[in-house]
């Protein structure tokens, strides 16, 4: 047991700890601080190339997880090779499955330009080739040959007709043979005058001529077919003569890329087969005012869709996806309306973050991935299959199928860094079967770091960095010291500093504001204190209202005098980012019975499980301490007065035990002394959380009701290292207006509260007369005897 001094309740920096006058002299921070374990894990995870070694970065928000990860990833990515470009092109063998082509960095866009240049040139050169004199001559020769052949056949037919005394006449319905006599065509009435034998002879000759005509027409059709084939071949030869040299230039340029060569061969073949597409075509008017452009649509298949262009990328890419939806990750197929339907083509394939990060790293927030439909599944599938597939996820939900594409998957080769809360990591590890196979590296960011020379120096460098980056006023030595003190206060540890730099950065900015208001050249301790005071003022309305209610007596808390079976316990209320301490009156009453100790709050289910555990420990302590010679038969009730919300935690178990001992012994407790701390069955006082808020809360309550110089708080000895009280309370401790005692055992605490010795147990289980433990034991004996006498009395009446 000891009474604490000013040095025990505050952390002080020596001048040599801050070897500078202002942060202008301090180099800005350039590395992760206070996260050596996480930094080593990150380096390992980023450099190892084996399958499944993706990284989960766990830690609390504000500890610099994302910033640190980005910096570490970019540093490593800069030293790694730039990944290849990827393009999608038309698949001439299966149009619904666009082909993926791979190029060295920057060559994808070059290939696209080469293809555009090729098409533009061929649009001019191919029509010119068909307008050339050579082509026209060859075409004319073929046509003349056909015409000559046709004329010769008809000439022979005419000769046959003439020998048979017939003339040939061409009519709209075809060729007919008209009989003649001496060169003169017979009229119908003349035919009627002929004999039957003459008519029959004319008919036979006519039939023979028609047979010969059929033969001629058949030969003409066959010749026409051959002629068309010759013309088509001429067209292809002419096209090939123009197209092949151009394609050949590209094939020579991309000779080291077999897939590109194969694609160019397909392009050449398609162009030759569809050479008519290069001829000028008019737009087709489907409906009045609605035209379908044909030429541009025709040449779309020769375009190149550069999906990923790494021409400006240096090193491996680092992608931070803030909205990891299915489409944002794996890419999308876009559509456009055409004639009342939605259509698409390979040029409307858009990349996702997986494509952009391929060959590098992708940083994702775990919560965002898990809360976006299909995102987690597509992430797992992509990693496991090592393929990035662009697909329309809505296709499976449509009532009517819409024509879509199934692009060739691209090989996936990227490292995933998930950032999330530790709880998310444990949930995924325990309940997601694939998680432990895919994320084998965990980088755990701590929320605190050592307050050593390196830690203090790092804080000064961090302040310097923020001041330089955001053009803020620099801090002098006193201002830096106050920020460091706040860093320790946030983690409640004199030997540690918080790594929640988001909070430290906010304090730096707010302190700068008050320095500007003060027209100060530098930010000093005064400005940091002002920033902290204003931050509290913006949030402590409810705290101040509670203080008013205590002062008015509405909330009943005594801060002076002595009362039996009554003590002030301390709790912490957290509202958003602000926490404050609040005293609560705890009372105990004992009476004859065998119910044992009853916790009223527990009975009405206002107590949480941890609080109930602490309360049950009290029963174990009483049994061990006082029940060695006789059974403890008594009834007692303990209650938190005027407390109507749920009570949780065991930090009031020491106070509950003290108030029970007071009620059993009949010795009053000093109401100016509040208590916090948990207790075990051995009677040892254990440390609790929120120690600074609890002490300050009771101090302000005492101040509101009037400081007497005798008031204070009893805390566990093991909590002394956590004390970083504000300046006002520290000054009150220094001047003896407020006191803090640190205790290790229940006996030490009860002596402070009552002013009486606790008393050491003798070998026979008794205690020195007049001590607290003696009086407690005596009180328990009396209650037990009264109960037993009453039982005897009841039993005697029953026998009569």
PDB file of N, CA and C in Angstrom, residues 98-181:
ATOM      1  N   UNK A  98     -14.019 -13.944 -77.746  1.00  0.00           N
ATOM      2  CA  UNK A  98     -12.870 -13.108 -78.127  1.00  0.00           C
ATOM      3  C   UNK A  98     -11.552 -13.692 -77.615  1.00  0.00           C
ATOM      4  N   UNK A  99     -10.505 -13.519 -78.413  1.00  0.00           N
ATOM      5  CA  UNK A  99      -9.191 -14.048 -78.066  1.00  0.00           C
ATOM      6  C   UNK A  99      -8.380 -12.998 -77.307  1.00  0.00           C
ATOM      7  N   UNK A 100      -7.583 -13.481 -76.347  1.00  0.00           N
ATOM      8  CA  UNK A 100      -6.692 -12.601 -75.586  1.00  0.00           C
ATOM      9  C   UNK A 100      -5.278 -12.714 -76.141  1.00  0.00           C
ATOM     10  N   UNK A 101      -4.668 -11.578 -76.431  1.00  0.00           N
ATOM     11  CA  UNK A 101      -3.290 -11.540 -76.932  1.00  0.00           C
ATOM     12  C   UNK A 101      -2.397 -10.838 -75.916  1.00  0.00           C
ATOM     13  N   UNK A 102      -1.214 -11.371 -75.740  1.00  0.00           N
ATOM     14  CA  UNK A 102      -0.266 -10.852 -74.751  1.00  0.00           C
ATOM     15  C   UNK A 102       0.887 -10.138 -75.451  1.00  0.00           C
ATOM     16  N   UNK A 103       1.259  -8.964 -74.920  1.00  0.00           N
ATOM     17  CA  UNK A 103       2.346  -8.184 -75.497  1.00  0.00           C
ATOM     18  C   UNK A 103       3.257  -7.670 -74.380  1.00  0.00           C
ATOM     19  N   UNK A 104       4.511  -7.409 -74.698  1.00  0.00           N
ATOM     20  CA  UNK A 104       5.380  -6.739 -73.725  1.00  0.00           C
ATOM     21  C   UNK A 104       4.812  -5.363 -73.386  1.00  0.00           C
ATOM     22  N   UNK A 105       5.206  -4.796 -72.246  1.00  0.00           N
ATOM     23  CA  UNK A 105       4.652  -3.501 -71.821  1.00  0.00           C
ATOM     24  C   UNK A 105       4.740  -2.439 -72.907  1.00  0.00           C
ATOM     25  N   UNK A 106       3.624  -1.832 -73.217  1.00  0.00           N
ATOM     26  CA  UNK A 106       3.570  -0.750 -74.199  1.00  0.00           C
ATOM     27  C   UNK A 106       3.304  -1.193 -75.615  1.00  0.00           C
ATOM     28  N   UNK A 107       3.490  -2.476 -75.923  1.00  0.00           N
ATOM     29  CA  UNK A 107       3.314  -2.942 -77.302  1.00  0.00           C
ATOM     30  C   UNK A 107       1.857  -3.185 -77.659  1.00  0.00           C
ATOM     31  N   UNK A 108       0.999  -3.304 -76.672  1.00  0.00           N
ATOM     32  CA  UNK A 108      -0.424  -3.504 -76.944  1.00  0.00           C
ATOM     33  C   UNK A 108      -1.007  -2.332 -77.701  1.00  0.00           C
ATOM     34  N   UNK A 109      -0.721  -1.124 -77.226  1.00  0.00           N
ATOM     35  CA  UNK A 109      -1.241   0.073 -77.897  1.00  0.00           C
ATOM     36  C   UNK A 109      -0.569   0.269 -79.253  1.00  0.00           C
ATOM     37  N   UNK A 110       0.693  -0.158 -79.371  1.00  0.00           N
ATOM     38  CA  UNK A 110       1.389  -0.077 -80.663  1.00  0.00           C
ATOM     39  C   UNK A 110       0.711  -0.990 -81.674  1.00  0.00           C
ATOM     40  N   UNK A 111       0.375  -2.201 -81.239  1.00  0.00           N
ATOM     41  CA  UNK A 111      -0.308  -3.146 -82.124  1.00  0.00           C
ATOM     42  C   UNK A 111      -1.673  -2.604 -82.544  1.00  0.00           C
ATOM     43  N   UNK A 112      -2.357  -1.971 -81.614  1.00  0.00           N
ATOM     44  CA  UNK A 112      -3.659  -1.379 -81.941  1.00  0.00           C
ATOM     45  C   UNK A 112      -3.508  -0.319 -83.034  1.00  0.00           C
ATOM     46  N   UNK A 113      -2.509   0.538 -82.885  1.00  0.00           N
ATOM     47  CA  UNK A 113      -2.271   1.584 -83.890  1.00  0.00           C
ATOM     48  C   UNK A 113      -1.873   0.976 -85.229  1.00  0.00           C
ATOM     49  N   UNK A 114      -1.073  -0.097 -85.174  1.00  0.00           N
ATOM     50  CA  UNK A 114      -0.669  -0.766 -86.416  1.00  0.00           C
ATOM     51  C   UNK A 114      -1.876  -1.326 -87.149  1.00  0.00           C
ATOM     52  N   UNK A 115      -2.807  -1.913 -86.406  1.00  0.00           N
ATOM     53  CA  UNK A 115      -4.009  -2.472 -87.031  1.00  0.00           C
ATOM     54  C   UNK A 115      -4.902  -1.368 -87.580  1.00  0.00           C
ATOM     55  N   UNK A 116      -5.011  -0.261 -86.846  1.00  0.00           N
ATOM     56  CA  UNK A 116      -5.804   0.869 -87.334  1.00  0.00           C
ATOM     57  C   UNK A 116      -5.200   1.425 -88.623  1.00  0.00           C
ATOM     58  N   UNK A 117      -3.878   1.521 -88.631  1.00  0.00           N
ATOM     59  CA  UNK A 117      -3.189   2.010 -89.828  1.00  0.00           C
ATOM     60  C   UNK A 117      -3.399   1.052 -90.995  1.00  0.00           C
ATOM     61  N   UNK A 118      -3.317  -0.243 -90.720  1.00  0.00           N
ATOM     62  CA  UNK A 118      -3.528  -1.259 -91.753  1.00  0.00           C
ATOM     63  C   UNK A 118      -4.909  -1.117 -92.379  1.00  0.00           C
ATOM     64  N   UNK A 119      -5.934  -1.013 -91.544  1.00  0.00           N
ATOM     65  CA  UNK A 119      -7.311  -0.927 -92.051  1.00  0.00           C
ATOM     66  C   UNK A 119      -7.499   0.349 -92.856  1.00  0.00           C
ATOM     67  N   UNK A 120      -7.014   1.456 -92.318  1.00  0.00           N
ATOM     68  CA  UNK A 120      -7.172   2.735 -93.025  1.00  0.00           C
ATOM     69  C   UNK A 120      -6.486   2.712 -94.390  1.00  0.00           C
ATOM     70  N   UNK A 121      -5.315   2.101 -94.445  1.00  0.00           N
ATOM     71  CA  UNK A 121      -4.605   2.025 -95.725  1.00  0.00           C
ATOM     72  C   UNK A 121      -5.309   1.093 -96.700  1.00  0.00           C
ATOM     73  N   UNK A 122      -5.775  -0.051 -96.186  1.00  0.00           N
ATOM     74  CA  UNK A 122      -6.440  -1.011 -97.071  1.00  0.00           C
ATOM     75  C   UNK A 122      -7.785  -0.486 -97.563  1.00  0.00           C
ATOM     76  N   UNK A 123      -8.433   0.352 -96.768  1.00  0.00           N
ATOM     77  CA  UNK A 123      -9.695   0.950 -97.216  1.00  0.00           C
ATOM     78  C   UNK A 123      -9.478   1.784 -98.483  1.00  0.00           C
ATOM     79  N   UNK A 124      -8.282   2.288 -98.632  1.00  0.00           N
ATOM     80  CA  UNK A 124      -7.944   3.086 -99.817  1.00  0.00           C
ATOM     81  C   UNK A 124      -7.351   2.207-100.911  1.00  0.00           C
ATOM     82  N   UNK A 125      -6.412   1.336-100.521  1.00  0.00           N
ATOM     83  CA  UNK A 125      -5.652   0.568-101.510  1.00  0.00           C
ATOM     84  C   UNK A 125      -6.470  -0.532-102.173  1.00  0.00           C
ATOM     85  N   UNK A 126      -7.318  -1.200-101.410  1.00  0.00           N
ATOM     86  CA  UNK A 126      -8.103  -2.298-101.992  1.00  0.00           C
ATOM     87  C   UNK A 126      -9.060  -1.778-103.067  1.00  0.00           C
ATOM     88  N   UNK A 127      -9.866  -0.747-102.806  1.00  0.00           N
ATOM     89  CA  UNK A 127     -10.720  -0.224-103.888  1.00  0.00           C
ATOM     90  C   UNK A 127      -9.909   0.232-105.101  1.00  0.00           C
ATOM     91  N   UNK A 128      -8.712   0.815-104.851  1.00  0.00           N
ATOM     92  CA  UNK A 128      -7.866   1.244-105.973  1.00  0.00           C
ATOM     93  C   UNK A 128      -7.421   0.057-106.814  1.00  0.00           C
ATOM     94  N   UNK A 129      -7.106  -1.048-106.126  1.00  0.00           N
ATOM     95  CA  UNK A 129      -6.664  -2.241-106.856  1.00  0.00           C
ATOM     96  C   UNK A 129      -7.743  -2.732-107.799  1.00  0.00           C
ATOM     97  N   UNK A 130      -9.001  -2.616-107.397  1.00  0.00           N
ATOM     98  CA  UNK A 130     -10.108  -3.084-108.232  1.00  0.00           C
ATOM     99  C   UNK A 130     -10.487  -2.065-109.305  1.00  0.00           C
ATOM    100  N   UNK A 131      -9.948  -0.876-109.162  1.00  0.00           N
ATOM    101  CA  UNK A 131     -10.168   0.137-110.192  1.00  0.00           C
ATOM    102  C   UNK A 131      -8.986   0.219-111.159  1.00  0.00           C
ATOM    103  N   UNK A 132      -7.970  -0.597-110.924  1.00  0.00           N
ATOM    104  CA  UNK A 132      -6.748  -0.528-111.732  1.00  0.00           C
ATOM    105  C   UNK A 132      -6.972  -1.089-113.141  1.00  0.00           C
ATOM    106  N   UNK A 133      -6.117  -0.675-114.061  1.00  0.00           N
ATOM    107  CA  UNK A 133      -6.197  -1.106-115.464  1.00  0.00           C
ATOM    108  C   UNK A 133      -5.932  -2.602-115.592  1.00  0.00           C
ATOM    109  N   UNK A 134      -4.974  -3.094-114.811  1.00  0.00           N
ATOM    110  CA  UNK A 134      -4.621  -4.522-114.873  1.00  0.00           C
ATOM    111  C   UNK A 134      -5.814  -5.377-114.476  1.00  0.00           C
ATOM    112  N   UNK A 135      -6.467  -4.981-113.365  1.00  0.00           N
ATOM    113  CA  UNK A 135      -7.623  -5.756-112.901  1.00  0.00           C
ATOM    114  C   UNK A 135      -8.736  -5.725-113.941  1.00  0.00           C
ATOM    115  N   UNK A 136      -8.991  -4.536-114.489  1.00  0.00           N
ATOM    116  CA  UNK A 136     -10.052  -4.397-115.484  1.00  0.00           C
ATOM    117  C   UNK A 136      -9.746  -5.226-116.734  1.00  0.00           C
ATOM    118  N   UNK A 137      -8.461  -5.275-117.125  1.00  0.00           N
ATOM    119  CA  UNK A 137      -8.071  -6.061-118.300  1.00  0.00           C
ATOM    120  C   UNK A 137      -8.297  -7.550-118.070  1.00  0.00           C
ATOM    121  N   UNK A 138      -7.853  -8.014-116.868  1.00  0.00           N
ATOM    122  CA  UNK A 138      -8.048  -9.429-116.542  1.00  0.00           C
ATOM    123  C   UNK A 138      -9.534  -9.772-116.470  1.00  0.00           C
ATOM    124  N   UNK A 139     -10.273  -8.882-115.890  1.00  0.00           N
ATOM    125  CA  UNK A 139     -11.712  -9.102-115.766  1.00  0.00           C
ATOM    126  C   UNK A 139     -12.359  -9.109-117.150  1.00  0.00           C
ATOM    127  N   UNK A 140     -11.906  -8.173-117.984  1.00  0.00           N
ATOM    128  CA  UNK A 140     -12.458  -8.067-119.347  1.00  0.00           C
ATOM    129  C   UNK A 140     -12.138  -9.312-120.159  1.00  0.00           C
ATOM    130  N   UNK A 141     -10.914  -9.825-119.997  1.00  0.00           N
ATOM    131  CA  UNK A 141     -10.517 -11.041-120.716  1.00  0.00           C
ATOM    132  C   UNK A 141     -11.415 -12.215-120.343  1.00  0.00           C
ATOM    133  N   UNK A 142     -11.647 -12.332-119.051  1.00  0.00           N
ATOM    134  CA  UNK A 142     -12.507 -13.428-118.577  1.00  0.00           C
ATOM    135  C   UNK A 142     -13.915 -13.274-119.134  1.00  0.00           C
ATOM    136  N   UNK A 143     -14.420 -12.045-119.110  1.00  0.00           N
ATOM    137  CA  UNK A 143     -15.772 -11.795-119.596  1.00  0.00           C
ATOM    138  C   UNK A 143     -15.847 -11.989-121.115  1.00  0.00           C
ATOM    139  N   UNK A 144     -14.779 -11.548-121.818  1.00  0.00           N
ATOM    140  CA  UNK A 144     -14.757 -11.721-123.281  1.00  0.00           C
ATOM    141  C   UNK A 144     -14.722 -13.194-123.655  1.00  0.00           C
ATOM    142  N   UNK A 145     -13.935 -13.941-122.894  1.00  0.00           N
ATOM    143  CA  UNK A 145     -13.848 -15.384-123.140  1.00  0.00           C
ATOM    144  C   UNK A 145     -15.214 -16.032-122.972  1.00  0.00           C
ATOM    145  N   UNK A 146     -15.893 -15.624-121.935  1.00  0.00           N
ATOM    146  CA  UNK A 146     -17.226 -16.170-121.679  1.00  0.00           C
ATOM    147  C   UNK A 146     -18.192 -15.751-122.784  1.00  0.00           C
ATOM    148  N   UNK A 147     -18.107 -14.492-123.162  1.00  0.00           N
ATOM    149  CA  UNK A 147     -19.015 -13.971-124.188  1.00  0.00           C
ATOM    150  C   UNK A 147     -18.769 -14.654-125.534  1.00  0.00           C
ATOM    151  N   UNK A 148     -17.473 -14.859-125.849  1.00  0.00           N
ATOM    152  CA  UNK A 148     -17.109 -15.524-127.101  1.00  0.00           C
ATOM    153  C   UNK A 148     -17.628 -16.955-127.124  1.00  0.00           C
ATOM    154  N   UNK A 149     -17.426 -17.628-125.997  1.00  0.00           N
ATOM    155  CA  UNK A 149     -17.899 -19.012-125.881  1.00  0.00           C
ATOM    156  C   UNK A 149     -19.410 -19.072-126.056  1.00  0.00           C
ATOM    157  N   UNK A 150     -20.083 -18.130-125.449  1.00  0.00           N
ATOM    158  CA  UNK A 150     -21.545 -18.058-125.504  1.00  0.00           C
ATOM    159  C   UNK A 150     -22.007 -17.784-126.936  1.00  0.00           C
ATOM    160  N   UNK A 151     -21.324 -16.850-127.588  1.00  0.00           N
ATOM    161  CA  UNK A 151     -21.702 -16.478-128.965  1.00  0.00           C
ATOM    162  C   UNK A 151     -21.491 -17.651-129.924  1.00  0.00           C
ATOM    163  N   UNK A 152     -20.371 -18.375-129.704  1.00  0.00           N
ATOM    164  CA  UNK A 152     -20.090 -19.526-130.575  1.00  0.00           C
ATOM    165  C   UNK A 152     -21.160 -20.597-130.448  1.00  0.00           C
ATOM    166  N   UNK A 153     -21.598 -20.825-129.216  1.00  0.00           N
ATOM    167  CA  UNK A 153     -22.656 -21.823-128.999  1.00  0.00           C
ATOM    168  C   UNK A 153     -23.955 -21.393-129.683  1.00  0.00           C
ATOM    169  N   UNK A 154     -24.271 -20.125-129.546  1.00  0.00           N
ATOM    170  CA  UNK A 154     -25.512 -19.641-130.181  1.00  0.00           C
ATOM    171  C   UNK A 154     -25.381 -19.627-131.717  1.00  0.00           C
ATOM    172  N   UNK A 155     -24.158 -19.390-132.176  1.00  0.00           N
ATOM    173  CA  UNK A 155     -23.939 -19.400-133.631  1.00  0.00           C
ATOM    174  C   UNK A 155     -24.173 -20.794-134.204  1.00  0.00           C
ATOM    175  N   UNK A 156     -23.634 -21.785-133.467  1.00  0.00           N
ATOM    176  CA  UNK A 156     -23.853 -23.174-133.887  1.00  0.00           C
ATOM    177  C   UNK A 156     -25.330 -23.525-133.842  1.00  0.00           C
ATOM    178  N   UNK A 157     -26.014 -23.018-132.799  1.00  0.00           N
ATOM    179  CA  UNK A 157     -27.449 -23.276-132.676  1.00  0.00           C
ATOM    180  C   UNK A 157     -28.205 -22.640-133.839  1.00  0.00           C
ATOM    181  N   UNK A 158     -27.806 -21.432-134.206  1.00  0.00           N
ATOM    182  CA  UNK A 158     -28.473 -20.741-135.338  1.00  0.00           C
ATOM    183  C   UNK A 158     -28.259 -21.510-136.647  1.00  0.00           C
ATOM    184  N   UNK A 159     -27.038 -22.059-136.800  1.00  0.00           N
ATOM    185  CA  UNK A 159     -26.752 -22.834-138.015  1.00  0.00           C
ATOM    186  C   UNK A 159     -27.610 -24.098-138.074  1.00  0.00           C
ATOM    187  N   UNK A 160     -27.736 -24.740-136.895  1.00  0.00           N
ATOM    188  CA  UNK A 160     -28.591 -25.939-136.836  1.00  0.00           C
ATOM    189  C   UNK A 160     -30.033 -25.579-137.160  1.00  0.00           C
ATOM    190  N   UNK A 161     -30.484 -24.453-136.657  1.00  0.00           N
ATOM    191  CA  UNK A 161     -31.857 -24.009-136.901  1.00  0.00           C
ATOM    192  C   UNK A 161     -32.057 -23.687-138.376  1.00  0.00           C
ATOM    193  N   UNK A 162     -31.054 -23.057-138.966  1.00  0.00           N
ATOM    194  CA  UNK A 162     -31.163 -22.672-140.375  1.00  0.00           C
ATOM    195  C   UNK A 162     -31.235 -23.903-141.267  1.00  0.00           C
ATOM    196  N   UNK A 163     -30.397 -24.925-140.919  1.00  0.00           N
ATOM    197  CA  UNK A 163     -30.428 -26.171-141.685  1.00  0.00           C
ATOM    198  C   UNK A 163     -31.777 -26.868-141.560  1.00  0.00           C
ATOM    199  N   UNK A 164     -32.386 -26.684-140.408  1.00  0.00           N
ATOM    200  CA  UNK A 164     -33.698 -27.320-140.189  1.00  0.00           C
ATOM    201  C   UNK A 164     -34.836 -26.415-140.638  1.00  0.00           C
ATOM    202  N   UNK A 165     -34.509 -25.272-141.307  1.00  0.00           N
ATOM    203  CA  UNK A 165     -35.515 -24.306-141.793  1.00  0.00           C
ATOM    204  C   UNK A 165     -36.285 -23.668-140.630  1.00  0.00           C
ATOM    205  N   UNK A 166     -35.532 -23.186-139.642  1.00  0.00           N
ATOM    206  CA  UNK A 166     -36.133 -22.472-138.507  1.00  0.00           C
ATOM    207  C   UNK A 166     -35.369 -21.179-138.263  1.00  0.00           C
ATOM    208  N   UNK A 167     -36.126 -20.201-137.824  1.00  0.00           N
ATOM    209  CA  UNK A 167     -35.516 -18.954-137.344  1.00  0.00           C
ATOM    210  C   UNK A 167     -35.546 -18.940-135.801  1.00  0.00           C
ATOM    211  N   UNK A 168     -34.487 -18.328-135.206  1.00  0.00           N
ATOM    212  CA  UNK A 168     -34.447 -18.180-133.721  1.00  0.00           C
ATOM    213  C   UNK A 168     -34.958 -16.797-133.354  1.00  0.00           C
ATOM    214  N   UNK A 169     -35.871 -16.784-132.393  1.00  0.00           N
ATOM    215  CA  UNK A 169     -36.436 -15.503-131.947  1.00  0.00           C
ATOM    216  C   UNK A 169     -36.373 -15.421-130.412  1.00  0.00           C
ATOM    217  N   UNK A 170     -35.820 -14.278-129.931  1.00  0.00           N
ATOM    218  CA  UNK A 170     -35.709 -14.051-128.469  1.00  0.00           C
ATOM    219  C   UNK A 170     -36.942 -13.309-127.969  1.00  0.00           C
ATOM    220  N   UNK A 171     -37.589 -13.863-126.978  1.00  0.00           N
ATOM    221  CA  UNK A 171     -38.789 -13.248-126.382  1.00  0.00           C
ATOM    222  C   UNK A 171     -38.563 -13.091-124.878  1.00  0.00           C
ATOM    223  N   UNK A 172     -39.425 -12.286-124.230  1.00  0.00           N
ATOM    224  CA  UNK A 172     -39.288 -12.138-122.765  1.00  0.00           C
ATOM    225  C   UNK A 172     -39.370 -13.470-122.026  1.00  0.00           C
ATOM    226  N   UNK A 173     -40.089 -14.435-122.620  1.00  0.00           N
ATOM    227  CA  UNK A 173     -40.241 -15.724-121.942  1.00  0.00           C
ATOM    228  C   UNK A 173     -39.148 -16.707-122.333  1.00  0.00           C
ATOM    229  N   UNK A 174     -38.244 -16.317-123.247  1.00  0.00           N
ATOM    230  CA  UNK A 174     -37.155 -17.191-123.627  1.00  0.00           C
ATOM    231  C   UNK A 174     -36.979 -17.271-125.135  1.00  0.00           C
ATOM    232  N   UNK A 175     -36.204 -18.266-125.581  1.00  0.00           N
ATOM    233  CA  UNK A 175     -35.915 -18.451-127.010  1.00  0.00           C
ATOM    234  C   UNK A 175     -36.961 -19.398-127.616  1.00  0.00           C
ATOM    235  N   UNK A 176     -37.464 -19.020-128.819  1.00  0.00           N
ATOM    236  CA  UNK A 176     -38.412 -19.889-129.527  1.00  0.00           C
ATOM    237  C   UNK A 176     -37.915 -20.100-130.965  1.00  0.00           C
ATOM    238  N   UNK A 177     -38.323 -21.236-131.545  1.00  0.00           N
ATOM    239  CA  UNK A 177     -37.938 -21.571-132.925  1.00  0.00           C
ATOM    240  C   UNK A 177     -39.176 -21.453-133.834  1.00  0.00           C
ATOM    241  N   UNK A 178     -39.064 -20.635-134.892  1.00  0.00           N
ATOM    242  CA  UNK A 178     -40.181 -20.408-135.833  1.00  0.00           C
ATOM    243  C   UNK A 178     -39.826 -21.063-137.179  1.00  0.00           C
ATOM    244  N   UNK A 179     -40.701 -21.976-137.661  1.00  0.00           N
ATOM    245  CA  UNK A 179     -40.420 -22.670-138.934  1.00  0.00           C
ATOM    246  C   UNK A 179     -40.489 -21.696-140.123  1.00  0.00           C
ATOM    247  N   UNK A 180     -39.717 -22.018-141.180  1.00  0.00           N
ATOM    248  CA  UNK A 180     -39.686 -21.175-142.401  1.00  0.00           C
ATOM    249  C   UNK A 180     -39.780 -22.068-143.645  1.00  0.00           C
ATOM    250  N   UNK A 181     -40.255 -21.421-144.707  1.00  0.00           N
ATOM    251  CA  UNK A 181     -40.238 -22.063-146.035  1.00  0.00           C
ATOM    252  C   UNK A 181     -39.604 -21.065-146.979  1.00  0.00           C
TER     253      UNK A 181
END
